[in-house]
PDB file of C-alpha atoms in Angstrom:
ATOM      1  CA  UNK A   1      23.492  -4.243   4.096  1.00 59.00           C
ATOM      2  CA  UNK A   2      24.937  -2.153   6.919  1.00 64.00           C
ATOM      3  CA  UNK A   3      28.324  -2.098   5.189  1.00 71.00           C
ATOM      4  CA  UNK A   4      26.686  -0.848   2.000  1.00 73.00           C
ATOM      5  CA  UNK A   5      24.892   2.024   3.763  1.00 73.00           C
ATOM      6  CA  UNK A   6      27.159   2.818   6.714  1.00 73.00           C
ATOM      7  CA  UNK A   7      30.562   1.544   5.643  1.00 75.00           C
ATOM      8  CA  UNK A   8      30.850  -0.980   8.462  1.00 75.00           C
ATOM      9  CA  UNK A   9      28.951  -3.611  10.380  1.00 74.00           C
ATOM     10  CA  UNK A  10      27.839  -3.287  13.999  1.00 73.00           C
ATOM     11  CA  UNK A  11      30.301  -5.943  15.193  1.00 76.00           C
ATOM     12  CA  UNK A  12      33.570  -3.950  15.119  1.00 79.00           C
ATOM     13  CA  UNK A  13      31.901  -0.638  16.044  1.00 76.00           C
ATOM     14  CA  UNK A  14      28.551  -1.092  17.844  1.00 77.00           C
ATOM     15  CA  UNK A  15      28.610   2.477  19.184  1.00 80.00           C
ATOM     16  CA  UNK A  16      28.231   3.756  15.635  1.00 75.00           C
ATOM     17  CA  UNK A  17      24.739   2.252  15.429  1.00 74.00           C
ATOM     18  CA  UNK A  18      23.279   3.596  18.673  1.00 77.00           C
ATOM     19  CA  UNK A  19      22.065   6.819  17.039  1.00 75.00           C
ATOM     20  CA  UNK A  20      20.671   5.271  13.860  1.00 74.00           C
ATOM     21  CA  UNK A  21      18.800   2.219  15.172  1.00 75.00           C
ATOM     22  CA  UNK A  22      15.354   3.212  16.421  1.00 76.00           C
ATOM     23  CA  UNK A  23      15.154   0.440  19.020  1.00 79.00           C
ATOM     24  CA  UNK A  24      17.674   2.362  21.122  1.00 81.00           C
ATOM     25  CA  UNK A  25      15.176   5.235  21.322  1.00 85.00           C
ATOM     26  CA  UNK A  26      12.105   3.117  22.112  1.00 89.00           C
ATOM     27  CA  UNK A  27      11.447   5.065  25.310  1.00 91.00           C
ATOM     28  CA  UNK A  28      10.798   8.168  23.193  1.00 90.00           C
ATOM     29  CA  UNK A  29       8.164   6.499  20.993  1.00 89.00           C
ATOM     30  CA  UNK A  30       4.600   7.619  21.709  1.00 91.00           C
ATOM     31  CA  UNK A  31       2.904   6.857  18.376  1.00 91.00           C
ATOM     32  CA  UNK A  32       0.979   3.586  18.138  1.00 93.00           C
ATOM     33  CA  UNK A  33       2.738   0.879  16.149  1.00 94.00           C
ATOM     34  CA  UNK A  34       1.268  -2.032  14.192  1.00 96.00           C
ATOM     35  CA  UNK A  35       3.822  -4.557  12.943  1.00 96.00           C
ATOM     36  CA  UNK A  36       3.127  -7.445  10.557  1.00 96.00           C
ATOM     37  CA  UNK A  37       5.390 -10.147   9.169  1.00 96.00           C
ATOM     38  CA  UNK A  38       5.264 -13.507   7.447  1.00 97.00           C
ATOM     39  CA  UNK A  39       7.218 -16.373   8.960  1.00 97.00           C
ATOM     40  CA  UNK A  40       8.924 -16.975   5.583  1.00 96.00           C
ATOM     41  CA  UNK A  41       9.820 -13.313   4.948  1.00 95.00           C
ATOM     42  CA  UNK A  42      13.164 -13.007   3.141  1.00 92.00           C
ATOM     43  CA  UNK A  43      13.168  -9.185   3.224  1.00 90.00           C
ATOM     44  CA  UNK A  44      12.856  -8.803   6.993  1.00 89.00           C
ATOM     45  CA  UNK A  45      14.177 -11.522   9.262  1.00 90.00           C
ATOM     46  CA  UNK A  46      11.228 -12.653  11.433  1.00 93.00           C
ATOM     47  CA  UNK A  47      13.477 -12.956  14.494  1.00 92.00           C
ATOM     48  CA  UNK A  48      14.538  -9.336  14.018  1.00 88.00           C
ATOM     49  CA  UNK A  49      10.916  -8.227  13.744  1.00 92.00           C
ATOM     50  CA  UNK A  50      10.046 -10.095  16.944  1.00 94.00           C
ATOM     51  CA  UNK A  51      12.987  -8.472  18.732  1.00 90.00           C
ATOM     52  CA  UNK A  52      11.892  -5.036  17.505  1.00 90.00           C
ATOM     53  CA  UNK A  53       8.335  -5.707  18.647  1.00 94.00           C
ATOM     54  CA  UNK A  54       9.475  -6.775  22.123  1.00 94.00           C
ATOM     55  CA  UNK A  55      11.700  -3.711  22.380  1.00 92.00           C
ATOM     56  CA  UNK A  56       8.823  -1.324  21.655  1.00 93.00           C
ATOM     57  CA  UNK A  57       6.377  -3.339  23.760  1.00 94.00           C
ATOM     58  CA  UNK A  58       8.635  -3.184  26.803  1.00 93.00           C
ATOM     59  CA  UNK A  59      10.484   0.064  26.166  1.00 93.00           C
ATOM     60  CA  UNK A  60       7.861   2.538  24.979  1.00 93.00           C
ATOM     61  CA  UNK A  61       4.587   3.837  26.311  1.00 93.00           C
ATOM     62  CA  UNK A  62       2.971   3.504  22.874  1.00 93.00           C
ATOM     63  CA  UNK A  63       0.450   0.787  22.087  1.00 95.00           C
ATOM     64  CA  UNK A  64       2.098  -1.927  20.000  1.00 95.00           C
ATOM     65  CA  UNK A  65       0.540  -4.870  18.169  1.00 96.00           C
ATOM     66  CA  UNK A  66       2.276  -7.632  16.260  1.00 97.00           C
ATOM     67  CA  UNK A  67       0.643  -9.874  13.638  1.00 96.00           C
ATOM     68  CA  UNK A  68       2.487 -12.890  12.267  1.00 96.00           C
ATOM     69  CA  UNK A  69       1.347 -14.790   9.191  1.00 97.00           C
ATOM     70  CA  UNK A  70       2.470 -18.441   9.158  1.00 97.00           C
ATOM     71  CA  UNK A  71       3.975 -19.608   5.860  1.00 97.00           C
ATOM     72  CA  UNK A  72       3.786 -16.168   4.240  1.00 97.00           C
ATOM     73  CA  UNK A  73       6.595 -14.163   2.701  1.00 95.00           C
ATOM     74  CA  UNK A  74       6.852 -10.347   2.809  1.00 93.00           C
ATOM     75  CA  UNK A  75       3.281  -9.852   1.588  1.00 93.00           C
ATOM     76  CA  UNK A  76       0.480 -12.292   2.463  1.00 95.00           C
ATOM     77  CA  UNK A  77      -0.801 -14.211  -0.552  1.00 96.00           C
ATOM     78  CA  UNK A  78      -3.515 -16.394   0.939  1.00 97.00           C
ATOM     79  CA  UNK A  79      -6.993 -14.931   1.221  1.00 97.00           C
ATOM     80  CA  UNK A  80      -7.366 -15.616   4.943  1.00 97.00           C
ATOM     81  CA  UNK A  81      -4.088 -13.839   5.727  1.00 97.00           C
ATOM     82  CA  UNK A  82      -4.852 -10.940   3.381  1.00 97.00           C
ATOM     83  CA  UNK A  83      -8.230 -10.549   5.088  1.00 97.00           C
ATOM     84  CA  UNK A  84      -6.636 -10.684   8.552  1.00 97.00           C
ATOM     85  CA  UNK A  85      -4.023  -8.110   7.500  1.00 97.00           C
ATOM     86  CA  UNK A  86      -6.570  -5.626   6.136  1.00 97.00           C
ATOM     87  CA  UNK A  87      -8.880  -6.198   9.102  1.00 96.00           C
ATOM     88  CA  UNK A  88      -5.968  -5.562  11.479  1.00 96.00           C
ATOM     89  CA  UNK A  89      -5.003  -2.380   9.627  1.00 96.00           C
ATOM     90  CA  UNK A  90      -8.561  -1.041   9.579  1.00 95.00           C
ATOM     91  CA  UNK A  91      -9.081  -1.818  13.271  1.00 95.00           C
ATOM     92  CA  UNK A  92      -5.785  -0.126  14.115  1.00 95.00           C
ATOM     93  CA  UNK A  93      -6.548   2.953  12.051  1.00 94.00           C
ATOM     94  CA  UNK A  94     -10.053   3.195  13.480  1.00 94.00           C
ATOM     95  CA  UNK A  95      -8.772   2.939  17.035  1.00 93.00           C
ATOM     96  CA  UNK A  96      -5.729   5.225  16.833  1.00 92.00           C
ATOM     97  CA  UNK A  97      -6.439   7.607  13.962  1.00 89.00           C
ATOM     98  CA  UNK A  98     -10.178   8.004  13.532  1.00 89.00           C
ATOM     99  CA  UNK A  99     -11.431   7.330  17.046  1.00 80.00           C
ATOM    100  CA  UNK A 100     -12.949  10.317  18.806  1.00 59.00           C
ATOM    101  CA  UNK A 101     -12.184   8.925  22.266  1.00 55.00           C
TER     102      UNK A 101
END
């Protein structure tokens, strides 16, 4: 995918990607971040999502939360996971967008 968008991959020219990959600017992130992924996601590699989460957790001052849905693909399809996803989103929005504190 990187070749399609940027003409090269990060292996021969890693410096090229320093400005475009947000994880290299994690220290500048101050907005709260809620990340969610299914363990069977084919669109976003779960290992990549975990690495991104750890980068923001350790590298930024923003609150970060990570929800993983076992056996799910890109969008949860089981009721219990859909409920947990919506509940997580509503809690996050209430705490960081609508909260008066």
